[in-house]
Amino acid sequence: MTTRYVVGSVKEFTAGSKKIIEAGGKSIGVYQVDDQYYAIRNLCPHQGAPLCAGITSSYITSKGPGHFEFEKEGEIVRCPWHQWEFDLKTGCMIVDPKMRTMTYDVTVEKYDVSVDEDQIYVHL
Ligand code: FES
């Protein structure tokens, strides 16, 4: 069974923004990417850095010198301590998917029928 925690109003988020909350004794980073919300534990599995303090970026691929493509725009979180990168959607480290941080379900729901403002919830 999971417990639902309020993250805030959808109005607090803009494209590519994030919010770090405390929920269930844990620090959680909630991100908006392409109108979807993702939540990961704000704890790097390497040496315990506050992972969500890192920047978000893209996954860059190359077929050879002078050629590169950006994929997963805004979906990659880079740890501020040693720059390990994690996929927001899966929590998996890019170069070693066995290494991962926790991810959590996020829902957007009406907080109150009398208030015309959707709320974001994270489920732990
Ligand atoms: S603590 Fe995150 S990469 Fe080292």
PDB file of C-alpha atoms and ligand atoms in Angstrom:
ATOM      1  CA  MET A   1       0.000   0.000   0.000  1.00  0.00           C
ATOM      2  CA  THR A   2       1.251   3.434  -0.890  1.00  0.00           C
ATOM      3  CA  THR A   3       0.690   6.783   0.770  1.00  0.00           C
ATOM      4  CA  ARG A   4      -0.122   9.871  -1.262  1.00  0.00           C
ATOM      5  CA  TYR A   5       1.700  13.165  -0.594  1.00  0.00           C
ATOM      6  CA  VAL A   6       0.880  16.588  -1.996  1.00  0.00           C
ATOM      7  CA  VAL A   7       3.577  18.013  -4.247  1.00  0.00           C
ATOM      8  CA  GLY A   8       1.759  21.229  -5.122  1.00  0.00           C
ATOM      9  CA  SER A   9      -0.285  22.856  -7.824  1.00  0.00           C
ATOM     10  CA  VAL A  10       0.381  22.281 -11.502  1.00  0.00           C
ATOM     11  CA  LYS A  11       0.618  26.085 -11.688  1.00  0.00           C
ATOM     12  CA  GLU A  12       3.900  25.899  -9.775  1.00  0.00           C
ATOM     13  CA  PHE A  13       5.516  24.022 -12.655  1.00  0.00           C
ATOM     14  CA  THR A  14       6.711  25.221 -16.032  1.00  0.00           C
ATOM     15  CA  ALA A  15       8.237  23.142 -18.812  1.00  0.00           C
ATOM     16  CA  GLY A  16      11.409  21.516 -17.538  1.00  0.00           C
ATOM     17  CA  SER A  17      10.990  22.707 -13.960  1.00  0.00           C
ATOM     18  CA  LYS A  18      11.338  20.672 -10.772  1.00  0.00           C
ATOM     19  CA  LYS A  19      10.387  20.841  -7.138  1.00  0.00           C
ATOM     20  CA  ILE A  20      12.068  19.076  -4.251  1.00  0.00           C
ATOM     21  CA  ILE A  21       9.761  17.988  -1.434  1.00  0.00           C
ATOM     22  CA  GLU A  22       9.985  16.028   1.795  1.00  0.00           C
ATOM     23  CA  ALA A  23       7.589  13.084   1.883  1.00  0.00           C
ATOM     24  CA  GLY A  24       7.545  10.042   4.114  1.00  0.00           C
ATOM     25  CA  GLY A  25      10.905  11.001   5.607  1.00  0.00           C
ATOM     26  CA  LYS A  26      12.495  11.122   2.170  1.00  0.00           C
ATOM     27  CA  SER A  27      13.636  13.934  -0.089  1.00  0.00           C
ATOM     28  CA  ILE A  28      11.963  13.572  -3.485  1.00  0.00           C
ATOM     29  CA  GLY A  29      12.522  15.490  -6.715  1.00  0.00           C
ATOM     30  CA  VAL A  30       9.445  15.977  -8.906  1.00  0.00           C
ATOM     31  CA  TYR A  31      10.085  17.016 -12.508  1.00  0.00           C
ATOM     32  CA  GLN A  32       7.881  18.165 -15.351  1.00  0.00           C
ATOM     33  CA  VAL A  33       8.960  16.994 -18.793  1.00  0.00           C
ATOM     34  CA  ASP A  34       6.653  17.388 -21.818  1.00  0.00           C
ATOM     35  CA  ASP A  35       3.603  17.910 -19.583  1.00  0.00           C
ATOM     36  CA  GLN A  36       4.340  14.674 -17.707  1.00  0.00           C
ATOM     37  CA  TYR A  37       5.530  14.464 -14.110  1.00  0.00           C
ATOM     38  CA  TYR A  38       8.239  12.175 -12.770  1.00  0.00           C
ATOM     39  CA  ALA A  39       9.501  11.659  -9.231  1.00  0.00           C
ATOM     40  CA  ILE A  40      12.856  10.288  -8.131  1.00  0.00           C
ATOM     41  CA  ARG A  41      14.607   9.959  -4.797  1.00  0.00           C
ATOM     42  CA  ASN A  42      16.881  12.901  -4.143  1.00  0.00           C
ATOM     43  CA  LEU A  43      19.718  10.574  -3.237  1.00  0.00           C
ATOM     44  CA  CYS A  44      22.477   9.423  -5.535  1.00  0.00           C
ATOM     45  CA  PRO A  45      23.237   5.688  -5.162  1.00  0.00           C
ATOM     46  CA  HIS A  46      26.963   6.360  -5.659  1.00  0.00           C
ATOM     47  CA  GLN A  47      27.937   8.329  -2.549  1.00  0.00           C
ATOM     48  CA  GLY A  48      24.670   9.858  -1.382  1.00  0.00           C
ATOM     49  CA  ALA A  49      24.703  13.280  -3.048  1.00  0.00           C
ATOM     50  CA  PRO A  50      21.473  15.267  -3.337  1.00  0.00           C
ATOM     51  CA  LEU A  51      20.935  14.012  -6.880  1.00  0.00           C
ATOM     52  CA  CYS A  52      18.134  16.433  -7.729  1.00  0.00           C
ATOM     53  CA  ALA A  53      20.427  19.411  -7.115  1.00  0.00           C
ATOM     54  CA  GLY A  54      22.088  18.439 -10.390  1.00  0.00           C
ATOM     55  CA  ILE A  55      21.182  19.782 -13.784  1.00  0.00           C
ATOM     56  CA  THR A  56      18.882  18.065 -16.247  1.00  0.00           C
ATOM     57  CA  SER A  57      20.105  17.491 -19.756  1.00  0.00           C
ATOM     58  CA  SER A  58      19.765  15.233 -22.774  1.00  0.00           C
ATOM     59  CA  TYR A  59      21.221  11.901 -23.775  1.00  0.00           C
ATOM     60  CA  ILE A  60      23.693  12.560 -26.562  1.00  0.00           C
ATOM     61  CA  THR A  61      24.488   9.912 -29.150  1.00  0.00           C
ATOM     62  CA  SER A  62      26.976   9.962 -32.003  1.00  0.00           C
ATOM     63  CA  LYS A  63      27.492   7.917 -35.159  1.00  0.00           C
ATOM     64  CA  GLY A  64      30.977   9.333 -35.567  1.00  0.00           C
ATOM     65  CA  PRO A  65      33.139  12.443 -35.408  1.00  0.00           C
ATOM     66  CA  GLY A  66      31.239  15.669 -35.977  1.00  0.00           C
ATOM     67  CA  HIS A  67      27.858  14.004 -35.653  1.00  0.00           C
ATOM     68  CA  PHE A  68      25.681  14.017 -32.543  1.00  0.00           C
ATOM     69  CA  GLU A  69      22.022  13.832 -31.696  1.00  0.00           C
ATOM     70  CA  PHE A  70      20.118  14.838 -28.594  1.00  0.00           C
ATOM     71  CA  GLU A  71      17.635  12.330 -27.235  1.00  0.00           C
ATOM     72  CA  LYS A  72      15.527  12.251 -24.076  1.00  0.00           C
ATOM     73  CA  GLU A  73      15.646  16.039 -23.808  1.00  0.00           C
ATOM     74  CA  GLY A  74      15.285  17.120 -20.174  1.00  0.00           C
ATOM     75  CA  GLU A  75      15.013  13.513 -18.975  1.00  0.00           C
ATOM     76  CA  ILE A  76      18.571  13.005 -17.778  1.00  0.00           C
ATOM     77  CA  VAL A  77      19.621  14.144 -14.293  1.00  0.00           C
ATOM     78  CA  ARG A  78      23.327  14.652 -13.678  1.00  0.00           C
ATOM     79  CA  CYS A  79      24.555  14.189 -10.119  1.00  0.00           C
ATOM     80  CA  PRO A  80      26.258  17.355  -8.850  1.00  0.00           C
ATOM     81  CA  TRP A  81      29.103  15.486  -7.147  1.00  0.00           C
ATOM     82  CA  HIS A  82      30.618  13.140  -9.764  1.00  0.00           C
ATOM     83  CA  GLN A  83      28.336  13.692 -12.783  1.00  0.00           C
ATOM     84  CA  TRP A  84      26.803  10.222 -12.959  1.00  0.00           C
ATOM     85  CA  GLU A  85      23.677  10.508 -15.085  1.00  0.00           C
ATOM     86  CA  PHE A  86      20.261   8.975 -14.411  1.00  0.00           C
ATOM     87  CA  ASP A  87      17.117   8.604 -16.496  1.00  0.00           C
ATOM     88  CA  LEU A  88      14.210  10.382 -14.793  1.00  0.00           C
ATOM     89  CA  LYS A  89      11.683   7.883 -16.117  1.00  0.00           C
ATOM     90  CA  THR A  90      13.410   4.739 -14.882  1.00  0.00           C
ATOM     91  CA  GLY A  91      15.803   5.964 -12.204  1.00  0.00           C
ATOM     92  CA  CYS A  92      18.531   3.954 -13.951  1.00  0.00           C
ATOM     93  CA  MET A  93      22.071   5.158 -14.420  1.00  0.00           C
ATOM     94  CA  ILE A  94      22.785   5.754 -18.117  1.00  0.00           C
ATOM     95  CA  VAL A  95      26.037   3.785 -18.429  1.00  0.00           C
ATOM     96  CA  ASP A  96      25.119   1.046 -15.934  1.00  0.00           C
ATOM     97  CA  PRO A  97      21.334   0.523 -15.696  1.00  0.00           C
ATOM     98  CA  LYS A  98      21.767  -1.906 -12.798  1.00  0.00           C
ATOM     99  CA  MET A  99      22.612   1.152 -10.678  1.00  0.00           C
ATOM    100  CA  ARG A 100      19.491   3.154  -9.984  1.00  0.00           C
ATOM    101  CA  THR A 101      17.710   5.558  -7.708  1.00  0.00           C
ATOM    102  CA  MET A 102      14.097   5.042  -6.630  1.00  0.00           C
ATOM    103  CA  THR A 103      11.273   6.340  -8.789  1.00  0.00           C
ATOM    104  CA  TYR A 104       7.738   7.024  -7.593  1.00  0.00           C
ATOM    105  CA  ASP A 105       4.335   7.265  -9.224  1.00  0.00           C
ATOM    106  CA  VAL A 106       2.975  10.775  -9.741  1.00  0.00           C
ATOM    107  CA  THR A 107      -0.665  11.675 -10.370  1.00  0.00           C
ATOM    108  CA  VAL A 108      -2.446  14.917 -11.199  1.00  0.00           C
ATOM    109  CA  GLU A 109      -5.871  15.215  -9.568  1.00  0.00           C
ATOM    110  CA  LYS A 110      -8.437  17.756  -8.542  1.00  0.00           C
ATOM    111  CA  TYR A 111      -7.642  18.892  -5.011  1.00  0.00           C
ATOM    112  CA  ASP A 112     -11.133  20.142  -4.346  1.00  0.00           C
ATOM    113  CA  VAL A 113     -14.093  20.324  -6.710  1.00  0.00           C
ATOM    114  CA  SER A 114     -14.650  23.933  -5.642  1.00  0.00           C
ATOM    115  CA  VAL A 115     -11.103  24.910  -6.568  1.00  0.00           C
ATOM    116  CA  ASP A 116     -10.278  24.927 -10.256  1.00  0.00           C
ATOM    117  CA  GLU A 117      -6.673  23.944  -9.777  1.00  0.00           C
ATOM    118  CA  ASP A 118      -5.135  20.537 -10.325  1.00  0.00           C
ATOM    119  CA  GLN A 119      -2.799  19.212  -7.671  1.00  0.00           C
ATOM    120  CA  ILE A 120       0.174  16.942  -8.116  1.00  0.00           C
ATOM    121  CA  TYR A 121       0.641  13.963  -5.803  1.00  0.00           C
ATOM    122  CA  VAL A 122       3.525  11.580  -5.344  1.00  0.00           C
ATOM    123  CA  HIS A 123       2.865   8.036  -4.130  1.00  0.00           C
ATOM    124  CA  LEU A 124       5.366   6.386  -1.820  1.00  0.00           C
TER     125      LEU A 124
HETATM  126  S1  FES B   1      27.556  10.913  -5.423  1.00  0.00           S
HETATM  127 FE1  FES B   1      26.453  11.005  -7.282  1.00  0.00          FE
HETATM  128  S2  FES B   1      27.883  10.501  -8.779  1.00  0.00           S
HETATM  129 FE2  FES B   1      28.968  10.379  -6.934  1.00  0.00          FE
END
